Tab-separated table of C-alpha atoms and ligand atoms in Angstrom:
chain	number	residue	atom	x	y	z
A	1	MET	CA	123.326	77.555	60.700
A	2	LEU	CA	121.237	77.467	64.011
A	3	THR	CA	123.489	77.227	67.188
A	4	ALA	CA	122.492	77.359	70.879
A	5	ILE	CA	125.036	78.333	73.508
A	6	THR	CA	123.921	77.426	76.755
A	7	GLY	CA	124.977	76.687	80.407
A	8	VAL	CA	125.807	73.447	81.495
A	9	ASN	CA	125.877	74.197	85.187
A	10	TRP	CA	123.974	76.526	87.584
A	11	GLY	CA	124.537	79.698	85.622
A	12	ASP	CA	127.421	82.118	85.488
A	13	GLU	CA	129.490	79.711	83.278
A	14	GLY	CA	130.579	82.748	81.190
A	15	LYS	CA	128.035	82.184	78.522
A	16	GLY	CA	127.952	86.029	77.579
A	17	ARG	CA	131.630	85.836	77.034
A	18	MET	CA	131.455	83.045	74.661
A	19	VAL	CA	128.576	84.342	72.774
A	20	ASP	CA	130.551	87.711	72.465
A	21	LEU	CA	133.602	85.730	71.149
A	22	LEU	CA	131.483	83.458	68.719
A	23	SER	CA	128.826	85.988	67.595
A	24	GLU	CA	131.376	87.174	64.891
A	25	GLN	CA	130.471	84.099	62.850
A	26	TYR	CA	126.631	84.841	63.290
A	27	ASP	CA	124.309	87.347	61.644
A	28	ILE	CA	121.693	87.339	64.515
A	29	VAL	CA	121.908	86.752	68.327
A	30	VAL	CA	118.630	85.748	70.088
A	31	ARG	CA	117.776	85.752	73.786
A	32	TYR	CA	115.051	83.197	74.276
A	33	GLN	CA	114.068	82.986	78.000
A	34	GLY	CA	114.302	84.873	81.202
A	35	GLY	CA	114.421	88.414	82.145
A	36	ASN	CA	116.755	90.836	83.876
A	37	ASN	CA	117.293	88.355	86.857
A	38	ALA	CA	120.783	87.231	85.873
A	39	GLY	CA	123.548	89.031	84.000
A	40	HIS	CA	126.377	88.546	81.461
A	41	THR	CA	129.604	90.474	82.030
A	42	VAL	CA	131.437	90.826	78.707
A	43	ILE	CA	134.746	92.530	78.380
A	44	ASN	CA	136.048	93.533	74.862
A	45	GLU	CA	137.963	96.286	73.378
A	46	LYS	CA	135.130	98.871	73.844
A	47	GLY	CA	135.088	98.274	77.732
A	48	LYS	CA	133.186	96.173	80.408
A	49	PHE	CA	129.589	95.689	79.898
A	50	ILE	CA	126.999	94.146	82.209
A	51	LEU	CA	123.956	93.016	79.978
A	52	ASN	CA	120.763	91.699	81.959
A	53	LEU	CA	118.263	91.790	79.186
A	54	LEU	CA	120.020	92.568	75.868
A	55	PRO	CA	121.641	89.673	73.860
A	56	SER	CA	125.308	89.758	73.926
A	57	GLY	CA	125.545	90.467	70.188
A	58	ILE	CA	124.611	93.950	70.840
A	59	LEU	CA	128.396	94.725	71.380
A	60	ARG	CA	129.005	93.943	67.693
A	61	GLU	CA	128.074	96.348	65.140
A	62	THR	CA	126.944	94.192	62.437
A	63	THR	CA	125.075	91.838	64.450
A	64	VAL	CA	121.191	91.848	64.760
A	65	ASN	CA	119.849	91.171	68.337
A	66	VAL	CA	116.448	89.496	69.000
A	67	MET	CA	114.622	89.382	72.394
A	68	GLY	CA	112.213	86.411	71.907
A	69	ASN	CA	108.601	85.543	72.982
A	70	GLY	CA	109.937	83.427	75.641
A	71	MET	CA	111.493	86.452	77.622
A	72	VAL	CA	110.010	88.604	80.301
A	73	ILE	CA	110.849	92.383	79.916
A	74	ASP	CA	111.195	94.903	82.666
A	75	LEU	CA	110.607	97.991	80.416
A	76	GLU	CA	112.148	100.426	82.616
A	77	HIS	CA	115.294	98.206	83.159
A	78	LEU	CA	115.517	97.795	79.440
A	79	VAL	CA	115.411	101.453	78.710
A	80	HIS	CA	118.209	102.144	81.234
A	81	GLU	CA	120.280	99.190	79.885
A	82	ILE	CA	119.943	100.710	76.401
A	83	GLU	CA	120.858	104.245	77.816
A	84	ASN	CA	124.011	102.779	79.741
A	85	LEU	CA	125.202	100.978	76.664
A	86	ARG	CA	124.793	104.076	74.453
A	87	ARG	CA	126.901	106.021	76.937
A	88	GLY	CA	129.586	103.464	76.381
A	89	GLY	CA	129.476	104.131	72.769
A	90	ILE	CA	127.311	101.126	71.689
A	91	ALA	CA	124.868	101.990	68.730
A	92	ILE	CA	121.356	100.681	69.395
A	93	SER	CA	118.486	101.169	66.977
A	94	PRO	CA	115.539	99.059	65.442
A	95	GLU	CA	118.074	97.968	62.887
A	96	ASN	CA	120.083	95.957	65.417
A	97	LEU	CA	117.508	95.373	68.048
A	98	LYS	CA	114.192	93.647	67.587
A	99	ILE	CA	111.771	92.792	70.330
A	100	SER	CA	109.185	90.070	69.999
A	101	GLU	CA	105.613	91.510	70.135
A	102	ARG	CA	104.791	88.283	72.124
A	103	ALA	CA	107.370	88.794	74.866
A	104	VAL	CA	105.797	89.274	78.182
A	105	ILE	CA	105.987	92.517	80.167
A	106	CYS	CA	107.492	92.398	83.663
A	107	MET	CA	105.339	95.057	85.710
A	108	PRO	CA	106.571	97.086	88.817
A	109	TYR	CA	103.982	94.742	90.991
A	110	HIS	CA	105.730	91.665	89.817
A	111	LYS	CA	108.743	92.866	91.575
A	112	LEU	CA	106.753	93.780	94.568
A	113	LEU	CA	105.213	90.400	94.724
A	114	ASP	CA	108.578	88.590	94.393
A	115	CYS	CA	109.869	90.631	97.458
A	116	TYR	CA	106.624	90.001	99.459
A	117	GLU	CA	106.800	86.310	98.872
A	118	GLU	CA	110.542	86.116	99.665
A	119	ASP	CA	109.988	87.993	102.890
A	120	ARG	CA	107.081	85.749	103.701
A	121	LEU	CA	109.245	82.490	103.154
A	122	ALA	CA	111.962	84.202	105.319
A	123	ASP	CA	114.554	81.432	106.170
A	124	ALA	CA	113.057	78.975	103.582
A	125	LYS	CA	113.323	81.566	100.722
A	126	TYR	CA	114.189	80.397	97.234
A	127	GLY	CA	116.940	82.987	96.606
A	128	SER	CA	115.026	84.878	94.089
A	129	THR	CA	116.785	88.024	92.719
A	130	ARG	CA	113.491	89.887	93.505
A	131	ARG	CA	113.265	91.215	90.046
A	132	GLY	CA	109.704	89.916	89.631
A	133	ILE	CA	110.523	86.839	87.276
A	134	ALA	CA	108.565	84.083	89.105
A	135	PRO	CA	105.454	86.292	89.529
A	136	VAL	CA	105.478	87.417	85.879
A	137	TYR	CA	105.972	83.915	84.358
A	138	GLY	CA	103.166	82.779	86.853
A	139	ASP	CA	100.917	85.424	85.306
A	140	LYS	CA	101.954	84.388	81.935
A	141	TYR	CA	100.659	81.061	82.513
A	142	MET	CA	97.670	82.397	84.174
A	143	LYS	CA	96.956	84.414	81.106
A	144	LYS	CA	96.966	87.682	83.292
A	145	ALA	CA	100.001	89.206	81.617
A	146	LEU	CA	100.454	92.020	79.212
A	147	ARG	CA	102.789	91.493	76.174
A	148	MET	CA	104.923	93.846	74.213
A	149	GLY	CA	102.601	94.041	71.219
A	150	ASP	CA	99.816	95.204	73.652
A	151	LEU	CA	101.399	98.596	73.845
A	152	PHE	CA	100.067	99.490	70.279
A	153	HIS	CA	96.446	99.061	71.542
A	154	PRO	CA	96.168	101.449	74.321
A	155	GLU	CA	92.248	101.312	74.834
A	156	THR	CA	91.896	97.680	75.223
A	157	THR	CA	95.279	97.384	77.095
A	158	LYS	CA	94.344	99.942	79.605
A	159	ALA	CA	91.037	98.277	80.362
A	160	ARG	CA	92.880	94.739	80.761
A	161	LEU	CA	95.602	96.413	82.915
A	162	ALA	CA	92.695	97.702	85.294
A	163	ASP	CA	91.205	94.364	85.579
A	164	ILE	CA	94.639	92.708	85.943
A	165	VAL	CA	95.621	95.190	88.737
A	166	ALA	CA	92.242	94.416	90.697
A	167	TYR	CA	93.181	90.880	90.453
A	168	LYS	CA	96.619	91.417	91.764
A	169	ASN	CA	95.516	93.694	94.569
A	170	LEU	CA	93.460	90.636	95.866
A	171	THR	CA	96.753	89.037	96.555
A	172	ILE	CA	98.822	92.246	97.537
A	173	GLU	CA	96.236	93.238	100.208
A	174	GLY	CA	94.598	90.013	101.175
A	175	VAL	CA	97.622	87.703	101.412
A	176	TYR	CA	100.466	89.943	102.108
A	177	GLY	CA	98.574	92.855	103.972
A	178	ARG	CA	100.439	95.457	101.782
A	179	PRO	CA	98.911	98.652	100.272
A	180	PRO	CA	97.242	98.262	96.815
A	181	VAL	CA	98.797	99.084	93.452
A	182	SER	CA	97.269	101.857	91.444
A	183	ALA	CA	95.970	100.824	87.962
A	184	ASP	CA	96.829	104.510	86.937
A	185	ASP	CA	100.397	104.391	88.234
A	186	MET	CA	100.904	101.280	86.313
A	187	TRP	CA	99.377	102.680	83.126
A	188	ALA	CA	101.666	105.767	83.489
A	189	TRP	CA	104.752	103.492	83.849
A	190	LEU	CA	103.650	101.465	80.783
A	191	VAL	CA	103.302	104.601	78.689
A	192	GLU	CA	106.450	106.185	79.980
A	193	TYR	CA	108.687	103.443	79.117
A	194	GLY	CA	106.739	101.487	76.613
A	195	ASP	CA	106.797	104.512	74.189
A	196	ILE	CA	110.478	104.444	74.131
A	197	LEU	CA	110.491	100.844	73.165
A	198	LYS	CA	107.736	100.684	70.638
A	199	PRO	CA	109.988	101.266	67.426
A	200	TYR	CA	111.929	97.981	68.390
A	201	ILE	CA	108.795	95.723	68.697
A	202	CYS	CA	107.938	93.547	65.605
A	203	ASP	CA	107.027	90.035	64.688
A	204	ALA	CA	110.286	88.578	65.784
A	205	GLY	CA	109.431	84.895	64.832
A	206	LEU	CA	108.691	85.859	61.195
A	207	TYR	CA	111.838	88.039	61.014
A	208	LEU	CA	113.905	85.034	62.377
A	209	ASP	CA	112.044	82.468	59.891
A	210	LYS	CA	112.800	84.618	56.913
A	211	ALA	CA	116.506	85.043	58.109
A	212	ALA	CA	116.737	81.156	58.591
A	213	LYS	CA	115.358	80.524	55.133
A	214	ALA	CA	117.812	82.983	53.602
A	215	GLY	CA	120.608	81.023	55.185
A	216	LYS	CA	121.626	83.499	57.937
A	217	ASN	CA	123.541	82.241	60.831
A	218	ILE	CA	121.484	82.447	64.147
A	219	LEU	CA	122.979	82.104	67.686
A	220	PHE	CA	120.481	81.355	70.609
A	221	GLU	CA	121.786	82.566	73.841
A	222	ALA	CA	120.500	81.304	77.104
A	223	GLN	CA	120.564	82.753	80.494
A	224	LEU	CA	121.303	80.751	83.566
A	225	GLY	CA	122.382	76.998	83.265
A	226	ALA	CA	120.539	73.533	82.856
A	227	LEU	CA	120.486	72.991	86.625
A	228	ARG	CA	118.238	76.044	86.856
A	229	ASP	CA	115.742	74.967	84.057
A	230	ILE	CA	112.246	75.023	85.299
A	231	ASP	CA	111.693	71.255	84.452
A	232	PHE	CA	115.093	69.672	84.856
A	233	GLY	CA	116.968	71.993	87.302
A	234	ILE	CA	117.042	71.834	91.043
A	235	TYR	CA	113.202	72.690	91.586
A	236	PRO	CA	112.068	74.757	93.164
A	237	TYR	CA	115.372	76.631	93.324
A	238	THR	CA	115.189	77.089	89.605
A	239	SER	CA	114.475	79.987	87.261
A	240	SER	CA	110.909	80.091	86.089
A	241	SER	CA	111.505	79.307	82.456
A	242	PRO	CA	113.234	76.622	80.334
A	243	THR	CA	116.942	77.296	80.129
A	244	VAL	CA	117.518	74.064	78.003
A	245	SER	CA	118.863	74.415	74.205
A	246	ALA	CA	115.632	72.513	72.963
A	247	TYR	CA	113.567	75.435	73.975
A	248	ALA	CA	115.639	77.905	71.960
A	249	PRO	CA	113.479	77.784	68.705
A	250	VAL	CA	110.270	78.078	70.823
A	251	GLY	CA	111.258	80.900	72.767
A	252	ALA	CA	112.708	82.684	69.718
A	253	GLY	CA	109.426	82.252	67.867
A	254	ILE	CA	110.461	79.638	65.208
A	255	PRO	CA	109.311	76.384	66.774
A	256	GLY	CA	109.299	74.435	63.588
A	257	ARG	CA	112.909	74.864	63.287
A	258	ARG	CA	115.637	72.625	64.703
A	259	LEU	CA	118.977	73.576	65.884
A	260	ASP	CA	122.160	72.538	63.999
A	261	GLN	CA	124.350	72.437	67.106
A	262	ALA	CA	124.363	73.201	70.897
A	263	ILE	CA	127.374	74.614	72.502
A	264	GLY	CA	127.445	73.866	76.189
A	265	VAL	CA	129.441	76.403	78.449
A	266	MET	CA	130.967	74.721	81.593
A	267	LYS	CA	132.922	76.124	84.051
A	268	ALA	CA	136.237	74.493	85.333
A	269	TYR	CA	134.691	74.569	88.832
A	270	SER	CA	131.358	74.792	90.547
A	271	THR	CA	129.612	78.107	91.479
A	272	CYS	CA	125.993	78.536	92.501
A	273	VAL	CA	124.332	81.923	93.400
A	274	GLY	CA	121.301	81.787	95.615
A	275	GLU	CA	119.683	78.916	97.520
A	276	GLY	CA	119.214	75.251	96.746
A	277	PRO	CA	121.213	72.016	96.979
A	278	PHE	CA	124.882	72.480	95.929
A	279	VAL	CA	126.594	69.119	96.649
A	280	CYS	CA	130.172	70.212	96.275
A	281	GLU	CA	129.848	73.384	98.228
A	282	LEU	CA	133.047	74.473	100.086
A	283	HIS	CA	133.148	76.679	103.042
A	284	GLY	CA	135.507	78.825	105.172
A	285	GLU	CA	139.054	79.667	103.946
A	286	GLU	CA	138.947	77.115	100.943
A	287	ALA	CA	135.789	78.741	99.756
A	288	ARG	CA	137.088	82.142	100.306
A	289	ALA	CA	140.290	81.345	98.211
A	290	LEU	CA	138.363	80.149	95.210
A	291	ARG	CA	135.684	82.864	95.287
A	292	GLU	CA	138.374	85.513	95.352
A	293	ALA	CA	140.534	83.852	92.701
A	294	GLY	CA	137.429	83.661	90.320
A	295	GLY	CA	135.988	87.123	91.331
A	296	GLU	CA	132.649	85.144	92.129
A	297	TYR	CA	130.145	87.717	92.853
A	298	GLY	CA	126.769	87.972	91.009
A	299	ALA	CA	126.849	90.124	87.970
A	300	ALA	CA	123.047	91.125	88.485
A	301	THR	CA	123.007	91.480	92.285
A	302	GLY	CA	126.672	91.659	93.600
A	303	ARG	CA	125.832	88.551	95.722
A	304	PRO	CA	128.894	86.381	96.777
A	305	ARG	CA	128.505	83.032	94.931
A	306	ARG	CA	128.739	79.666	96.556
A	307	VAL	CA	131.691	77.948	95.149
A	308	GLY	CA	133.135	74.359	95.110
A	309	PRO	CA	135.373	71.806	93.037
A	310	PHE	CA	134.043	70.611	89.609
A	311	ASP	CA	131.131	68.392	89.862
A	312	ALA	CA	131.165	65.789	87.223
A	313	VAL	CA	127.740	64.225	88.349
A	314	ALA	CA	125.859	67.425	87.917
A	315	SER	CA	127.767	68.491	84.754
A	316	ARG	CA	127.262	65.287	83.045
A	317	TYR	CA	123.632	65.700	83.705
A	318	GLY	CA	123.722	69.368	82.376
A	319	VAL	CA	125.444	68.256	79.177
A	320	ARG	CA	122.900	65.629	78.627
A	321	MET	CA	119.912	68.102	79.266
A	322	GLN	CA	121.528	70.581	76.883
A	323	GLY	CA	122.130	67.912	74.183
A	324	ALA	CA	125.592	69.506	73.939
A	325	SER	CA	127.504	68.576	70.890
A	326	GLN	CA	130.682	70.307	72.081
A	327	LEU	CA	131.733	72.290	75.170
A	328	ALA	CA	133.351	75.563	75.948
A	329	LEU	CA	135.416	75.220	79.292
A	330	THR	CA	135.635	78.553	81.004
A	331	LYS	CA	137.793	80.039	83.878
A	332	LEU	CA	140.543	77.312	83.612
A	333	ASP	CA	142.973	80.224	84.525
A	334	VAL	CA	141.321	80.530	87.745
A	335	LEU	CA	142.636	77.263	89.103
A	336	GLY	CA	146.286	78.110	88.370
A	337	GLY	CA	146.970	79.291	91.923
A	338	PHE	CA	145.944	75.726	93.514
A	339	GLU	CA	148.651	73.081	93.984
A	340	THR	CA	146.018	70.404	94.139
A	341	LEU	CA	142.575	70.239	92.569
A	342	ARG	CA	139.572	67.954	93.337
A	343	VAL	CA	136.827	66.810	91.195
A	344	CYS	CA	133.681	65.211	92.246
A	345	THR	CA	133.323	62.000	90.366
A	346	HIS	CA	130.347	60.389	92.251
A	347	TYR	CA	127.631	61.146	94.901
A	348	VAL	CA	126.747	58.901	97.716
A	349	VAL	CA	122.985	59.010	98.523
A	350	ASP	CA	121.640	57.106	101.479
A	351	GLY	CA	124.803	54.927	101.643
A	352	GLN	CA	124.778	54.145	97.790
A	353	ARG	CA	127.324	55.332	95.366
A	354	THR	CA	125.724	56.963	92.416
A	355	ASP	CA	126.772	58.761	89.205
A	356	ARG	CA	123.266	59.866	88.465
A	357	PHE	CA	122.109	63.384	89.330
A	358	PRO	CA	119.128	62.849	91.626
A	359	ALA	CA	115.868	64.912	91.719
A	360	GLY	CA	114.012	66.403	94.621
A	361	GLU	CA	114.826	65.261	98.077
A	362	ARG	CA	117.486	62.631	97.266
A	363	LEU	CA	119.752	65.595	95.994
A	364	LEU	CA	119.578	67.284	99.450
A	365	ARG	CA	121.018	63.999	101.002
A	366	ALA	CA	123.759	63.471	98.252
A	367	LYS	CA	127.480	63.635	99.577
A	368	PRO	CA	130.349	64.247	97.113
A	369	VAL	CA	133.197	61.722	96.267
A	370	TYR	CA	136.303	63.435	95.302
A	371	GLU	CA	139.148	62.476	93.382
A	372	ALA	CA	142.396	64.450	93.936
A	373	VAL	CA	143.973	65.766	90.644
A	374	PRO	CA	147.443	67.659	90.579
A	375	GLY	CA	147.168	71.229	89.557
A	376	TRP	CA	149.567	73.177	87.367
A	377	GLY	CA	150.290	75.868	89.914
A	378	CYS	CA	151.110	78.629	87.413
A	379	ASP	CA	149.387	81.457	85.380
A	380	ILE	CA	147.941	80.146	82.017
A	381	SER	CA	146.173	83.291	81.210
A	382	GLY	CA	148.625	84.047	78.258
A	383	CYS	CA	148.222	80.523	76.526
A	384	ARG	CA	146.557	80.578	73.307
A	385	THR	CA	147.136	77.105	72.028
A	386	TRP	CA	146.397	73.583	73.533
A	387	GLN	CA	150.134	72.989	73.237
A	388	GLN	CA	150.961	75.994	75.441
A	389	LEU	CA	148.930	74.580	78.245
A	390	PRO	CA	150.885	72.847	81.077
A	391	ALA	CA	150.581	68.979	80.770
A	392	ALA	CA	148.606	68.953	84.186
A	393	ALA	CA	146.115	71.451	82.692
A	394	GLN	CA	145.821	69.366	79.688
A	395	ARG	CA	145.147	66.315	81.722
A	396	TYR	CA	142.608	68.154	83.842
A	397	VAL	CA	140.715	69.150	80.693
A	398	GLN	CA	140.869	65.600	79.427
A	399	MET	CA	139.637	64.221	82.633
A	400	LEU	CA	136.495	66.573	82.710
A	401	GLU	CA	135.649	65.674	79.087
A	402	GLU	CA	135.807	62.029	79.758
A	403	ALA	CA	133.776	62.592	82.888
A	404	VAL	CA	130.861	64.383	81.192
A	405	GLY	CA	131.207	62.552	77.830
A	406	CYS	CA	131.480	65.503	75.666
A	407	ARG	CA	134.534	67.177	73.667
A	408	VAL	CA	135.863	70.495	74.936
A	409	ARG	CA	136.392	72.677	71.792
A	410	TYR	CA	137.131	76.024	73.308
A	411	ILE	CA	138.991	76.671	76.500
A	412	SER	CA	138.688	80.145	78.038
A	413	VAL	CA	141.693	81.412	80.077
A	414	GLY	CA	140.571	84.937	80.825
A	415	PRO	CA	137.661	87.332	80.633
A	416	ALA	CA	138.914	89.161	77.558
A	417	ARG	CA	137.501	88.459	74.020
A	418	GLU	CA	140.867	86.816	72.845
A	419	ALA	CA	141.749	84.950	75.982
A	420	CYS	CA	140.485	81.670	74.576
A	421	LEU	CA	142.050	78.953	72.766
A	422	VAL	CA	140.237	76.526	70.158
A	423	ARG	CA	141.276	72.987	69.941
A	424	GLY	CA	141.035	71.192	66.479
A	425	CYS	CA	138.160	68.998	65.915
B	501	GDP	P1	127.223	84.296	82.269
B	501	GDP	O1	126.088	84.903	82.716
B	501	GDP	O2	127.210	82.899	82.096
B	501	GDP	O3	127.880	85.104	81.043
B	501	GDP	O4	128.414	84.549	83.525
B	501	GDP	P2	128.731	85.779	84.268
B	501	GDP	O5	128.760	87.022	83.361
B	501	GDP	O6	127.704	85.916	85.241
B	501	GDP	O7	130.096	85.335	84.930
B	501	GDP	C1	131.130	85.183	84.209
B	501	GDP	C2	132.283	85.946	84.623
B	501	GDP	O8	133.580	85.493	84.512
B	501	GDP	C3	132.371	87.290	84.128
B	501	GDP	O9	132.719	88.281	84.934
B	501	GDP	C4	133.364	87.127	83.002
B	501	GDP	O10	133.984	88.353	82.669
B	501	GDP	C5	134.398	86.322	83.726
B	501	GDP	N1	134.986	85.411	82.797
B	501	GDP	C6	134.322	84.605	81.740
B	501	GDP	N2	135.344	83.739	81.175
B	501	GDP	C7	136.297	83.757	82.138
B	501	GDP	C8	137.557	83.081	82.096
B	501	GDP	O11	137.960	82.087	81.235
B	501	GDP	N3	138.450	83.333	83.054
B	501	GDP	C9	138.179	84.332	83.886
B	501	GDP	N4	139.180	84.734	84.701
B	501	GDP	N5	137.037	85.106	83.887
B	501	GDP	C10	136.187	84.739	83.047
C-alpha cells in the first residue's frame, strides 16, 4: 500500500501529527520534497518534537525513514536535528534512516542568498524562511548544485564546488555587493557535516522499489500544503518544490509507481504563515483570539501565523490538487470557544461571485462571502467517537465535507497522538 499524506491548505495543517498517528500501519515513511523551511510538531508519549527535515516516522522504533531525492538538505541542520532527537531518547541509525544519494545539498551560501534577496525585496518580500530553499532549488535546475552522493567523491566534488562558488560570488558581490564566499570554508563545512551523514546515504529509490515489490506499506509525507505548491499554489508566495501528492513517487525515487491513496490533511479554520494573498484573513481582536486558541505560531520560525475562518473555495481546490480520497480534519477542538463560526463559501472577484480558486492577480482582488454557522461552545478535546461530538460540531464537519467534496475520515481534537477519532467508512 502506497499512501501520501499531504496538506490541503497553506501548510501547518497538522500533517506531522497525522503521520505520527498513522505511521503505525506503515513500514516506511518518506519525505519527498522541501527542506528545513517548515516544521512539523509532534507530541507523543516520548515528548514534544519539532521535525524540520526528518520524516515523522522517526519517532516510531520500527519505522524506516527515507529522505528522498526531491528534498534539499542543509547538512548542518540535519546533524543538529539528529543530535536533538537522540538527546530526547530517539534511536537513529542507518537502519532506520536512509538519505537519497540524489537529494540536493543546501549550502551556507544558499541561506545567505535567501537573506540578501529578501532584504533587497524589502516591503515586497516573499516571506521566505531565509533557510536557502529558493536559491538551492534554483541551483538544482541550473545544474549548479551538489548532491548527497557527491560526498563520496571528494576530488571531483571539491573541484566542482570551487567552480560553483566562483559562479555564486558573481551574484553575491556583483548583485548584492556583499563579501565573497570562500570555497575552502564551504569545503570544510561539507566535510565536517557530510562525514557524519555518509553512513545514511544510499540509493533510496532502489530501496523503496524493492520494499514496494515486497508488499511493504509506504507512507509519503509532504511538507507545506497544496496552496504552496510551486505550480498550483499562490505563486510566487509558494514553496520552491511540488507539494502535491502526485509528486510523491517522483520525489521519493520511484517515479514508475502509483499511489494507492492520498489522505488530505485539512484544518478546521485557515492559517497562513508568511506573505501572499490570504482571502479570509482576520485582523485585530478576532484574529488574536483565534491565533491564541490555536497556538498559531510557526514551528520553524516562531512567526505568528495569519488566521481566518475556514475557506471552502481554497480548500476545495486544495483537495482537488491533492487528489485526496479522504480527509483528516485537524484542530476542530480549537473552535470550541466560539459561539458562532463562519465559513467562506464563495469569493467575489471584480463584482462576480465565484466558487473557483483564482490564479495570480485575480486572487488579490477576491473578497470572501461568509455563511454564519452555530458553534458548539464547549471543549471537545476528550471526544474519541463521532457520537460523542456535539451535534453542532457534527454539522460543521458535514458542512465542510460537502463544501470540499470529500469525506472526512479522521477528526483530530488535540495535539496528542490519541486525541483523534476515526469515522467508519
Ligand atoms: P504540520 O507542518 O502540517 O505538521 O503542522 P505544524 O506542526 O506546523 O502545526 C500543527 C500544530 O498543531 C502543532 O503544534 C500540533 O501539535 C498541533 N495540532 C495538530 N493537530 C491538532 C489538533 O487537532 N488540535 C490541537 N489543539 N492542536 C493540534
